[in-house]
PDB file of C-alpha atoms in Angstrom:
ATOM      1  CA  MET A 219     -17.677  10.134  11.817  1.00  0.00           C
ATOM      2  CA  ALA A 220     -18.404   6.950  10.178  1.00  0.00           C
ATOM      3  CA  SER A 221     -17.106   5.450   6.720  1.00  0.00           C
ATOM      4  CA  ASP A 222     -19.505   2.816   5.137  1.00  0.00           C
ATOM      5  CA  GLY A 223     -21.121   1.999   7.704  1.00  0.00           C
ATOM      6  CA  TYR A 224     -17.556   2.131  10.006  1.00  0.00           C
ATOM      7  CA  ASP A 225     -16.313   4.552  12.935  1.00  0.00           C
ATOM      8  CA  VAL A 226     -13.558   6.020  12.138  1.00  0.00           C
ATOM      9  CA  GLN A 227     -11.375   6.358  15.058  1.00  0.00           C
ATOM     10  CA  PHE A 228      -8.417   8.690  15.987  1.00  0.00           C
ATOM     11  CA  VAL A 229      -5.344   7.698  18.124  1.00  0.00           C
ATOM     12  CA  THR A 230      -2.704  10.336  18.927  1.00  0.00           C
ATOM     13  CA  ILE A 231       1.073   8.816  18.687  1.00  0.00           C
ATOM     14  CA  HIS A 232       4.356  11.029  18.882  1.00  0.00           C
ATOM     15  CA  GLY A 233       1.864  13.708  18.707  1.00  0.00           C
ATOM     16  CA  HIS A 234       0.009  13.343  15.751  1.00  0.00           C
ATOM     17  CA  ARG A 235      -3.756  11.815  15.112  1.00  0.00           C
ATOM     18  CA  ARG A 236      -4.090   8.895  13.273  1.00  0.00           C
ATOM     19  CA  ALA A 237      -7.259   8.134  11.777  1.00  0.00           C
ATOM     20  CA  TYR A 238      -8.208   4.164  11.211  1.00  0.00           C
ATOM     21  CA  VAL A 239     -10.773   2.070  10.502  1.00  0.00           C
ATOM     22  CA  LYS A 240     -11.128  -1.228  12.611  1.00  0.00           C
ATOM     23  CA  ALA A 241     -13.993  -4.128  12.294  1.00  0.00           C
ATOM     24  CA  GLY A 242     -14.476  -7.622  12.337  1.00  0.00           C
ATOM     25  CA  LYS A 243     -13.026 -10.154  14.950  1.00  0.00           C
ATOM     26  CA  GLY A 244     -10.154 -12.943  13.974  1.00  0.00           C
ATOM     27  CA  PRO A 245      -6.734 -12.602  12.546  1.00  0.00           C
ATOM     28  CA  ALA A 246      -5.778  -9.213  11.950  1.00  0.00           C
ATOM     29  CA  VAL A 247      -4.987  -8.117   8.307  1.00  0.00           C
ATOM     30  CA  LEU A 248      -3.636  -4.620   7.809  1.00  0.00           C
ATOM     31  CA  LEU A 249      -4.594  -2.653   4.731  1.00  0.00           C
ATOM     32  CA  LEU A 250      -1.842  -0.037   3.643  1.00  0.00           C
ATOM     33  CA  HIS A 251      -3.367   2.483   1.244  1.00  0.00           C
ATOM     34  CA  GLY A 252      -2.077   3.931  -1.874  1.00  0.00           C
ATOM     35  CA  LEU A 253      -0.189   7.684  -2.567  1.00  0.00           C
ATOM     36  CA  GLY A 254      -3.327  10.392  -1.977  1.00  0.00           C
ATOM     37  CA  CYS A 255      -5.921   7.889  -1.021  1.00  0.00           C
ATOM     38  CA  ASP A 256      -7.109   6.921   2.606  1.00  0.00           C
ATOM     39  CA  HIS A 257      -8.789   4.157   4.621  1.00  0.00           C
ATOM     40  CA  SER A 258     -12.086   4.543   2.198  1.00  0.00           C
ATOM     41  CA  THR A 259     -10.168   2.908  -0.900  1.00  0.00           C
ATOM     42  CA  TRP A 260     -10.681  -0.942   0.917  1.00  0.00           C
ATOM     43  CA  GLU A 261     -14.713  -0.140   1.791  1.00  0.00           C
ATOM     44  CA  PRO A 262     -15.557  -2.431  -1.236  1.00  0.00           C
ATOM     45  CA  VAL A 263     -13.850  -5.209   0.732  1.00  0.00           C
ATOM     46  CA  MET A 264     -14.191  -4.152   4.244  1.00  0.00           C
ATOM     47  CA  GLU A 265     -17.798  -5.819   5.340  1.00  0.00           C
ATOM     48  CA  ALA A 266     -16.425  -9.228   3.452  1.00  0.00           C
ATOM     49  CA  LEU A 267     -13.115  -9.147   5.230  1.00  0.00           C
ATOM     50  CA  ALA A 268     -14.407  -8.157   8.442  1.00  0.00           C
ATOM     51  CA  ARG A 269     -16.749 -11.396   8.641  1.00  0.00           C
ATOM     52  CA  ARG A 270     -13.257 -13.515   9.148  1.00  0.00           C
ATOM     53  CA  TYR A 271     -10.641 -11.244  10.165  1.00  0.00           C
ATOM     54  CA  THR A 272      -9.902  -8.054  12.350  1.00  0.00           C
ATOM     55  CA  VAL A 273      -9.312  -5.483   9.751  1.00  0.00           C
ATOM     56  CA  ILE A 274      -7.643  -2.800  10.475  1.00  0.00           C
ATOM     57  CA  ALA A 275      -7.145   0.146   7.671  1.00  0.00           C
ATOM     58  CA  PRO A 276      -5.307   3.072   8.476  1.00  0.00           C
ATOM     59  CA  ASP A 277      -4.782   6.633   7.151  1.00  0.00           C
ATOM     60  CA  LEU A 278      -1.010   6.815   6.413  1.00  0.00           C
ATOM     61  CA  LEU A 279       0.398   9.978   8.038  1.00  0.00           C
ATOM     62  CA  GLY A 280      -0.171  13.123   5.518  1.00  0.00           C
ATOM     63  CA  HIS A 281      -3.221  11.554   4.094  1.00  0.00           C
ATOM     64  CA  GLY A 282      -7.156  11.741   4.618  1.00  0.00           C
ATOM     65  CA  ARG A 283      -8.047  12.479   7.886  1.00  0.00           C
ATOM     66  CA  SER A 284      -4.581  11.883   9.691  1.00  0.00           C
ATOM     67  CA  ASP A 285      -2.738  14.813  10.536  1.00  0.00           C
ATOM     68  CA  LYS A 286      -0.371  16.026   7.747  1.00  0.00           C
ATOM     69  CA  PRO A 287       2.558  17.434   9.933  1.00  0.00           C
ATOM     70  CA  ARG A 288       6.195  18.085   8.831  1.00  0.00           C
ATOM     71  CA  ALA A 289       7.472  15.132   9.299  1.00  0.00           C
ATOM     72  CA  ASP A 290       9.199  11.777   8.171  1.00  0.00           C
ATOM     73  CA  TYR A 291       7.596  10.954   5.147  1.00  0.00           C
ATOM     74  CA  THR A 292       9.913   7.728   4.409  1.00  0.00           C
ATOM     75  CA  LEU A 293       9.191   4.222   3.772  1.00  0.00           C
ATOM     76  CA  GLY A 294      11.027   3.705   6.810  1.00  0.00           C
ATOM     77  CA  GLY A 295       8.812   5.829   8.917  1.00  0.00           C
ATOM     78  CA  PHE A 296       5.773   4.648   7.650  1.00  0.00           C
ATOM     79  CA  ALA A 297       6.828   1.360   8.610  1.00  0.00           C
ATOM     80  CA  ASN A 298       7.344   2.658  12.413  1.00  0.00           C
ATOM     81  CA  GLY A 299       3.534   4.460  12.236  1.00  0.00           C
ATOM     82  CA  MET A 300       2.070   1.318  11.226  1.00  0.00           C
ATOM     83  CA  ARG A 301       4.291  -0.899  14.030  1.00  0.00           C
ATOM     84  CA  ASP A 302       2.832   1.760  16.640  1.00  0.00           C
ATOM     85  CA  LEU A 303      -0.584   1.718  15.907  1.00  0.00           C
ATOM     86  CA  LEU A 304      -0.647  -1.930  15.905  1.00  0.00           C
ATOM     87  CA  THR A 305       0.920  -1.570  19.356  1.00  0.00           C
ATOM     88  CA  VAL A 306      -1.435   0.495  20.632  1.00  0.00           C
ATOM     89  CA  LEU A 307      -4.030  -1.093  19.177  1.00  0.00           C
ATOM     90  CA  GLY A 308      -3.085  -4.683  21.169  1.00  0.00           C
ATOM     91  CA  ILE A 309      -1.875  -6.362  17.990  1.00  0.00           C
ATOM     92  CA  ASP A 310       1.211  -8.657  17.798  1.00  0.00           C
ATOM     93  CA  LYS A 311       1.069 -10.022  14.763  1.00  0.00           C
ATOM     94  CA  ALA A 312      -0.735  -9.178  11.057  1.00  0.00           C
ATOM     95  CA  THR A 313      -1.193 -10.437   7.524  1.00  0.00           C
ATOM     96  CA  VAL A 314      -0.255  -6.817   5.729  1.00  0.00           C
ATOM     97  CA  ILE A 315      -1.538  -5.873   2.452  1.00  0.00           C
ATOM     98  CA  GLY A 316      -0.358  -2.895   0.797  1.00  0.00           C
ATOM     99  CA  HIS A 317      -1.823  -0.656  -2.362  1.00  0.00           C
ATOM    100  CA  SER A 318       0.695   0.831  -5.004  1.00  0.00           C
ATOM    101  CA  PHE A 319       2.477   3.192  -2.498  1.00  0.00           C
ATOM    102  CA  GLY A 320       1.257   1.087   0.443  1.00  0.00           C
ATOM    103  CA  GLY A 321       2.701  -1.849  -1.143  1.00  0.00           C
ATOM    104  CA  GLY A 322       6.061  -0.313  -0.222  1.00  0.00           C
ATOM    105  CA  VAL A 323       5.568   0.739   2.853  1.00  0.00           C
ATOM    106  CA  ALA A 324       4.108  -3.447   3.651  1.00  0.00           C
ATOM    107  CA  MET A 325       7.635  -4.602   2.313  1.00  0.00           C
ATOM    108  CA  GLN A 326       9.063  -1.792   4.427  1.00  0.00           C
ATOM    109  CA  PHE A 327       7.064  -2.961   7.835  1.00  0.00           C
ATOM    110  CA  ALA A 328       7.769  -6.814   6.729  1.00  0.00           C
ATOM    111  CA  TYR A 329      11.730  -5.800   6.256  1.00  0.00           C
ATOM    112  CA  GLN A 330      11.868  -4.332   9.769  1.00  0.00           C
ATOM    113  CA  PHE A 331       9.745  -6.157  11.509  1.00  0.00           C
ATOM    114  CA  PRO A 332       9.491  -9.928  10.316  1.00  0.00           C
ATOM    115  CA  GLU A 333       8.360 -10.813  13.865  1.00  0.00           C
ATOM    116  CA  ARG A 334       5.274  -8.741  13.071  1.00  0.00           C
ATOM    117  CA  THR A 335       4.249  -9.802  10.133  1.00  0.00           C
ATOM    118  CA  GLU A 336       2.883 -13.306   9.389  1.00  0.00           C
ATOM    119  CA  ARG A 337       2.265 -12.852   5.373  1.00  0.00           C
ATOM    120  CA  LEU A 338       2.565  -9.845   3.495  1.00  0.00           C
ATOM    121  CA  MET A 339       0.282  -9.169  -0.113  1.00  0.00           C
ATOM    122  CA  LEU A 340       1.412  -6.542  -2.813  1.00  0.00           C
ATOM    123  CA  VAL A 341      -1.124  -5.315  -4.719  1.00  0.00           C
ATOM    124  CA  ALA A 342      -0.366  -2.857  -7.891  1.00  0.00           C
ATOM    125  CA  SER A 343       2.588  -2.217  -5.410  1.00  0.00           C
ATOM    126  CA  GLY A 344       5.210   0.244  -5.866  1.00  0.00           C
ATOM    127  CA  GLY A 345       8.960  -0.950  -5.552  1.00  0.00           C
ATOM    128  CA  LEU A 346       9.325  -3.886  -8.181  1.00  0.00           C
ATOM    129  CA  GLY A 347      10.543  -1.812 -11.300  1.00  0.00           C
ATOM    130  CA  PRO A 348      11.414   1.615 -12.210  1.00  0.00           C
ATOM    131  CA  GLU A 349       8.171   2.731 -14.492  1.00  0.00           C
ATOM    132  CA  VAL A 350       5.563   4.953 -12.881  1.00  0.00           C
ATOM    133  CA  SER A 351       3.111   7.266 -14.366  1.00  0.00           C
ATOM    134  CA  PRO A 352       3.949  10.290 -15.935  1.00  0.00           C
ATOM    135  CA  GLY A 353       1.612  11.889 -13.427  1.00  0.00           C
ATOM    136  CA  ILE A 354       3.254  10.622 -10.366  1.00  0.00           C
ATOM    137  CA  ARG A 355       6.813  12.055 -11.484  1.00  0.00           C
ATOM    138  CA  ALA A 356       5.325  15.348 -12.008  1.00  0.00           C
ATOM    139  CA  ILE A 357       4.697  15.945  -8.275  1.00  0.00           C
ATOM    140  CA  THR A 358       8.598  16.100  -8.008  1.00  0.00           C
ATOM    141  CA  THR A 359       9.074  18.694 -10.289  1.00  0.00           C
ATOM    142  CA  PRO A 360       9.239  22.484  -9.262  1.00  0.00           C
ATOM    143  CA  GLY A 361       5.885  24.652  -9.527  1.00  0.00           C
ATOM    144  CA  PHE A 362       3.832  21.338  -8.877  1.00  0.00           C
ATOM    145  CA  ASP A 363       2.342  23.237  -5.613  1.00  0.00           C
ATOM    146  CA  GLN A 364       1.857  26.703  -7.259  1.00  0.00           C
ATOM    147  CA  LEU A 365       0.087  25.219 -10.121  1.00  0.00           C
ATOM    148  CA  MET A 366      -1.857  22.806  -7.740  1.00  0.00           C
ATOM    149  CA  SER A 367      -2.866  26.203  -5.989  1.00  0.00           C
ATOM    150  CA  VAL A 368      -4.496  27.335  -9.180  1.00  0.00           C
ATOM    151  CA  LEU A 369      -6.116  24.262 -10.377  1.00  0.00           C
ATOM    152  CA  THR A 370      -7.908  23.373  -7.018  1.00  0.00           C
ATOM    153  CA  LEU A 371     -10.030  26.807  -6.988  1.00  0.00           C
ATOM    154  CA  PRO A 372     -13.293  25.572  -6.274  1.00  0.00           C
ATOM    155  CA  GLY A 373     -14.322  26.695  -9.695  1.00  0.00           C
ATOM    156  CA  ILE A 374     -11.500  24.760 -11.438  1.00  0.00           C
ATOM    157  CA  ARG A 375     -11.981  21.958  -9.344  1.00  0.00           C
ATOM    158  CA  HIS A 376     -15.334  20.968  -9.210  1.00  0.00           C
ATOM    159  CA  ALA A 377     -15.020  20.951 -13.028  1.00  0.00           C
ATOM    160  CA  GLY A 378     -12.073  18.955 -13.469  1.00  0.00           C
ATOM    161  CA  MET A 379     -13.470  16.619 -10.885  1.00  0.00           C
ATOM    162  CA  ALA A 380     -16.654  16.245 -12.986  1.00  0.00           C
ATOM    163  CA  GLY A 381     -14.926  16.111 -16.098  1.00  0.00           C
ATOM    164  CA  LEU A 382     -12.787  12.778 -14.785  1.00  0.00           C
ATOM    165  CA  ARG A 383     -15.579  11.073 -12.845  1.00  0.00           C
ATOM    166  CA  ALA A 384     -17.600  11.779 -16.350  1.00  0.00           C
ATOM    167  CA  LEU A 385     -14.388   9.950 -18.737  1.00  0.00           C
ATOM    168  CA  SER A 386     -14.178   6.707 -15.620  1.00  0.00           C
ATOM    169  CA  THR A 387     -17.476   5.675 -16.817  1.00  0.00           C
ATOM    170  CA  ALA A 388     -16.528   5.575 -20.698  1.00  0.00           C
ATOM    171  CA  PRO A 389     -15.807   1.642 -21.925  1.00  0.00           C
ATOM    172  CA  TYR A 390     -11.866   2.503 -21.922  1.00  0.00           C
ATOM    173  CA  LYS A 391      -9.624   0.791 -20.344  1.00  0.00           C
ATOM    174  CA  ALA A 392      -7.112   3.915 -19.738  1.00  0.00           C
ATOM    175  CA  THR A 393      -9.859   5.366 -18.595  1.00  0.00           C
ATOM    176  CA  ARG A 394     -11.068   3.375 -15.855  1.00  0.00           C
ATOM    177  CA  ASP A 395      -9.408   4.951 -12.826  1.00  0.00           C
ATOM    178  CA  LEU A 396      -9.623   8.032 -13.213  1.00  0.00           C
ATOM    179  CA  ASP A 397     -12.555   8.448 -10.850  1.00  0.00           C
ATOM    180  CA  GLU A 398      -9.886   8.027  -8.131  1.00  0.00           C
ATOM    181  CA  VAL A 399      -7.633  10.249  -9.771  1.00  0.00           C
ATOM    182  CA  ALA A 400     -10.553  12.714  -9.313  1.00  0.00           C
ATOM    183  CA  ALA A 401     -10.700  11.900  -5.767  1.00  0.00           C
ATOM    184  CA  ILE A 402      -7.074  12.279  -5.552  1.00  0.00           C
ATOM    185  CA  TYR A 403      -6.988  15.665  -7.017  1.00  0.00           C
ATOM    186  CA  ASP A 404      -9.870  16.602  -4.637  1.00  0.00           C
ATOM    187  CA  THR A 405      -6.978  16.031  -1.717  1.00  0.00           C
ATOM    188  CA  PHE A 406      -4.913  18.384  -3.316  1.00  0.00           C
ATOM    189  CA  LYS A 407      -6.914  21.742  -2.231  1.00  0.00           C
ATOM    190  CA  ASP A 408      -5.768  21.536   1.328  1.00  0.00           C
ATOM    191  CA  ARG A 409      -1.767  22.608   1.105  1.00  0.00           C
ATOM    192  CA  ARG A 410      -0.890  20.359   3.627  1.00  0.00           C
ATOM    193  CA  ALA A 411      -1.964  17.105   1.749  1.00  0.00           C
ATOM    194  CA  ARG A 412      -0.091  18.580  -1.309  1.00  0.00           C
ATOM    195  CA  GLN A 413       2.969  19.067   0.937  1.00  0.00           C
ATOM    196  CA  ALA A 414       3.001  15.771   2.503  1.00  0.00           C
ATOM    197  CA  ILE A 415       2.070  14.225  -0.810  1.00  0.00           C
ATOM    198  CA  ARG A 416       5.378  15.907  -2.418  1.00  0.00           C
ATOM    199  CA  HIS A 417       7.439  14.768   0.598  1.00  0.00           C
ATOM    200  CA  VAL A 418       6.296  11.160  -0.189  1.00  0.00           C
ATOM    201  CA  VAL A 419       6.810  11.071  -3.589  1.00  0.00           C
ATOM    202  CA  ARG A 420       9.854  12.369  -3.434  1.00  0.00           C
ATOM    203  CA  ALA A 421      11.331   9.471  -0.979  1.00  0.00           C
ATOM    204  CA  VAL A 422      10.428   7.469  -3.844  1.00  0.00           C
ATOM    205  CA  VAL A 423      10.378   8.625  -7.210  1.00  0.00           C
ATOM    206  CA  ASP A 424      12.538  11.148  -9.343  1.00  0.00           C
ATOM    207  CA  TRP A 425      12.387  11.985 -12.988  1.00  0.00           C
ATOM    208  CA  GLN A 426      13.454   8.718 -13.768  1.00  0.00           C
ATOM    209  CA  GLY A 427      11.295   6.459 -12.131  1.00  0.00           C
ATOM    210  CA  GLN A 428      10.618   4.889  -8.960  1.00  0.00           C
ATOM    211  CA  ILE A 429      13.865   4.925  -6.759  1.00  0.00           C
ATOM    212  CA  VAL A 430      13.221   2.000  -4.070  1.00  0.00           C
ATOM    213  CA  THR A 431      12.623  -1.731  -5.124  1.00  0.00           C
ATOM    214  CA  MET A 432      12.817  -4.894  -3.277  1.00  0.00           C
ATOM    215  CA  ALA A 433      14.980  -6.999  -5.408  1.00  0.00           C
ATOM    216  CA  ASP A 434      18.010  -6.320  -3.529  1.00  0.00           C
ATOM    217  CA  ARG A 435      15.775  -7.914  -0.256  1.00  0.00           C
ATOM    218  CA  ALA A 436      13.495  -9.975  -1.934  1.00  0.00           C
ATOM    219  CA  TYR A 437      15.697 -13.282  -1.002  1.00  0.00           C
ATOM    220  CA  LEU A 438      14.248 -12.685   2.885  1.00  0.00           C
ATOM    221  CA  THR A 439      10.526 -13.894   1.461  1.00  0.00           C
ATOM    222  CA  GLU A 440      11.987 -17.027   1.567  1.00  0.00           C
ATOM    223  CA  GLU A 441      10.945 -16.879   5.018  1.00  0.00           C
ATOM    224  CA  MET A 442       7.259 -15.246   4.642  1.00  0.00           C
ATOM    225  CA  PRO A 443       4.212 -16.246   2.261  1.00  0.00           C
ATOM    226  CA  MET A 444       4.161 -13.289  -0.413  1.00  0.00           C
ATOM    227  CA  TRP A 445       1.120 -12.711  -2.946  1.00  0.00           C
ATOM    228  CA  VAL A 446       1.553 -10.653  -5.497  1.00  0.00           C
ATOM    229  CA  VAL A 447      -2.312  -9.441  -6.907  1.00  0.00           C
ATOM    230  CA  TRP A 448      -2.400  -6.580 -10.224  1.00  0.00           C
ATOM    231  CA  GLY A 449      -5.337  -5.654 -12.738  1.00  0.00           C
ATOM    232  CA  ARG A 450      -4.223  -6.603 -16.027  1.00  0.00           C
ATOM    233  CA  ASP A 451      -5.019  -2.982 -17.164  1.00  0.00           C
ATOM    234  CA  ASP A 452      -2.990  -1.284 -14.844  1.00  0.00           C
ATOM    235  CA  ARG A 453      -1.931   2.731 -16.745  1.00  0.00           C
ATOM    236  CA  VAL A 454      -0.229   3.468 -13.239  1.00  0.00           C
ATOM    237  CA  ILE A 455       2.201   1.006 -12.581  1.00  0.00           C
ATOM    238  CA  PRO A 456       2.705  -1.566 -15.522  1.00  0.00           C
ATOM    239  CA  VAL A 457       1.223  -5.298 -14.636  1.00  0.00           C
ATOM    240  CA  ARG A 458       5.265  -6.540 -16.142  1.00  0.00           C
ATOM    241  CA  HIS A 459       6.429  -5.686 -12.441  1.00  0.00           C
ATOM    242  CA  ALA A 460       4.153  -8.719 -11.491  1.00  0.00           C
ATOM    243  CA  ASN A 461       6.800 -10.649 -13.273  1.00  0.00           C
ATOM    244  CA  ALA A 462       9.973  -8.812 -11.752  1.00  0.00           C
ATOM    245  CA  ALA A 463       8.307  -9.826  -8.240  1.00  0.00           C
ATOM    246  CA  ALA A 464       8.114 -13.498  -9.178  1.00  0.00           C
ATOM    247  CA  ALA A 465      11.750 -13.466 -10.610  1.00  0.00           C
ATOM    248  CA  VAL A 466      13.281 -12.090  -7.354  1.00  0.00           C
ATOM    249  CA  ALA A 467      10.855 -13.741  -4.900  1.00  0.00           C
ATOM    250  CA  PRO A 468      10.351 -17.189  -6.679  1.00  0.00           C
ATOM    251  CA  ASN A 469       8.325 -18.432  -3.689  1.00  0.00           C
ATOM    252  CA  ALA A 470       5.804 -15.628  -4.387  1.00  0.00           C
ATOM    253  CA  ARG A 471       2.337 -16.549  -5.729  1.00  0.00           C
ATOM    254  CA  VAL A 472       1.317 -13.833  -8.294  1.00  0.00           C
ATOM    255  CA  GLU A 473      -2.597 -13.030  -9.441  1.00  0.00           C
ATOM    256  CA  VAL A 474      -3.271 -10.996 -12.550  1.00  0.00           C
ATOM    257  CA  ILE A 475      -6.829 -10.097 -12.800  1.00  0.00           C
ATOM    258  CA  PRO A 476      -8.425  -9.628 -16.111  1.00  0.00           C
ATOM    259  CA  ASP A 477     -10.466  -6.635 -16.597  1.00  0.00           C
ATOM    260  CA  ALA A 478      -9.065  -4.617 -13.745  1.00  0.00           C
ATOM    261  CA  GLY A 479      -6.767  -1.779 -13.433  1.00  0.00           C
ATOM    262  CA  HIS A 480      -4.763   0.039 -10.679  1.00  0.00           C
ATOM    263  CA  PHE A 481      -7.614  -0.641  -7.720  1.00  0.00           C
ATOM    264  CA  PRO A 482      -8.306  -4.632  -8.732  1.00  0.00           C
ATOM    265  CA  HIS A 483     -10.074  -4.409  -4.952  1.00  0.00           C
ATOM    266  CA  LYS A 484     -12.485  -1.985  -6.121  1.00  0.00           C
ATOM    267  CA  ASP A 485     -12.717  -3.444 -10.145  1.00  0.00           C
ATOM    268  CA  HIS A 486     -13.268  -6.910  -8.679  1.00  0.00           C
ATOM    269  CA  PRO A 487     -13.863  -6.571  -4.407  1.00  0.00           C
ATOM    270  CA  VAL A 488     -15.473 -10.028  -4.019  1.00  0.00           C
ATOM    271  CA  ARG A 489     -12.663 -11.809  -6.298  1.00  0.00           C
ATOM    272  CA  PHE A 490     -10.008  -9.590  -4.138  1.00  0.00           C
ATOM    273  CA  ALA A 491     -11.710 -10.913  -0.666  1.00  0.00           C
ATOM    274  CA  GLN A 492     -11.727 -14.693  -1.684  1.00  0.00           C
ATOM    275  CA  ILE A 493      -7.966 -14.098  -2.906  1.00  0.00           C
ATOM    276  CA  VAL A 494      -6.979 -13.269   0.093  1.00  0.00           C
ATOM    277  CA  HIS A 495      -9.159 -15.677   2.071  1.00  0.00           C
ATOM    278  CA  GLU A 496      -7.507 -17.986   0.017  1.00  0.00           C
ATOM    279  CA  PHE A 497      -3.963 -16.683   0.874  1.00  0.00           C
ATOM    280  CA  ILE A 498      -4.779 -16.765   4.471  1.00  0.00           C
ATOM    281  CA  ARG A 499      -6.459 -20.156   4.373  1.00  0.00           C
ATOM    282  CA  THR A 500      -3.562 -21.961   2.742  1.00  0.00           C
ATOM    283  CA  THR A 501      -0.824 -20.385   3.953  1.00  0.00           C
ATOM    284  CA  ALA A 502       1.152 -20.803   7.853  1.00  0.00           C
ATOM    285  CA  PRO A 503       1.839 -17.697   9.087  1.00  0.00           C
ATOM    286  CA  ALA A 504       5.823 -17.073   9.281  1.00  0.00           C
ATOM    287  CA  LYS A 505       7.130 -17.798  12.220  1.00  0.00           C
ATOM    288  CA  TYR A 506      10.153 -15.306  12.652  1.00  0.00           C
ATOM    289  CA  SER A 507      14.058 -17.250  14.256  1.00  0.00           C
ATOM    290  CA  ARG A 508      16.452 -14.365  14.898  1.00  0.00           C
ATOM    291  CA  ALA A 509      19.106 -16.816  13.791  1.00  0.00           C
ATOM    292  CA  ARG A 510      17.555 -17.692  10.173  1.00  0.00           C
ATOM    293  CA  PHE A 511      17.082 -14.310   9.541  1.00  0.00           C
ATOM    294  CA  ARG A 512      20.816 -13.496  10.748  1.00  0.00           C
ATOM    295  CA  ALA A 513      22.200 -16.545   8.365  1.00  0.00           C
ATOM    296  CA  LEU A 514      19.835 -15.054   5.367  1.00  0.00           C
ATOM    297  CA  LEU A 515      21.244 -11.913   5.576  1.00  0.00           C
ATOM    298  CA  LYS A 516      24.981 -12.960   5.903  1.00  0.00           C
ATOM    299  CA  ALA A 517      24.057 -14.946   2.510  1.00  0.00           C
ATOM    300  CA  GLY A 518      23.095 -12.039   0.908  1.00  0.00           C
ATOM    301  CA  GLY A 519      20.531 -13.525  -1.310  1.00  0.00           C
ATOM    302  CA  GLU A 520      23.206 -15.970  -2.827  1.00  0.00           C
ATOM    303  CA  GLN A 521      20.967 -18.881  -4.739  1.00  0.00           C
ATOM    304  CA  GLY A 522      20.736 -21.589  -2.377  1.00  0.00           C
ATOM    305  CA  SER A 523      20.909 -19.575   0.551  1.00  0.00           C
ATOM    306  CA  LEU A 524      17.740 -21.070   1.835  1.00  0.00           C
ATOM    307  CA  LYS A 525      19.148 -24.391   2.128  1.00  0.00           C
ATOM    308  CA  ALA A 526      22.698 -23.425   3.582  1.00  0.00           C
ATOM    309  CA  VAL A 527      21.097 -22.106   6.482  1.00  0.00           C
ATOM    310  CA  GLU A 528      18.643 -25.174   7.173  1.00  0.00           C
ATOM    311  CA  ASP A 529      20.286 -26.180  10.355  1.00  0.00           C
ATOM    312  CA  THR A 530      19.875 -22.877  11.928  1.00  0.00           C
ATOM    313  CA  ALA A 531      16.239 -22.689  12.826  1.00  0.00           C
TER     314      ALA A 531
END
């Protein structure tokens, strides 16, 4: 099977088959897609990135061509799965780039496995504020599965997808990402996918919005290069969350791309690939020190904690 010229490969880990694309040579870059998407969301930038890096773009468990079991769909579970995938592929460390929900997985991976994370890039990421689109909150409500079982009947689904894709071509910022919404809608025809997505969302969102936040652990980014990328016209997770990231992680660089929505890597793939390259070219990989990490944890993120532990490195 192929995706935009790249073979989709499979590996079984803990009894579950996982799909992924691997391309290129050089330092490893792990690309983590968002909710309801799969590795193909990265197709516009894969070729450019693969010229310089070993790019790994998996389908997270419950998504795409990966298995959709009744399993652990927490952020910690996904982070463990990515560690195990990299281990099977013989990759010790990587620059981790996560989009939307994948940004939450990327943050969790960096927190759980700092010794395996060289850099962290968050793209329109979850976990930086409570606000999220009503459509995502709706997935947690009773009756979602029953409603989707009707809305994904062949005739209704095809009409709905056609309508969404037609709207996505309109010259309005609010409809920019509806082609991606159509693709996600199409995946809901698989009841296993709907159930997996619902488990995922319920772990990170309730009726009030996002539950998970990086604010209480952002001080740990003092030890890791971090770049936050957002589309100015994002209607799924508001762009002001990028400013929230800058507030809690002052060493992070923030890049807001004009004329881009929730998928800046698809709206402006050339610019996005340039940002990734600049990030890797201008920053040294994080070097994990257990003593320094322990001291940071003890300091608890208090102001000046980095200075207080200089002598422990």
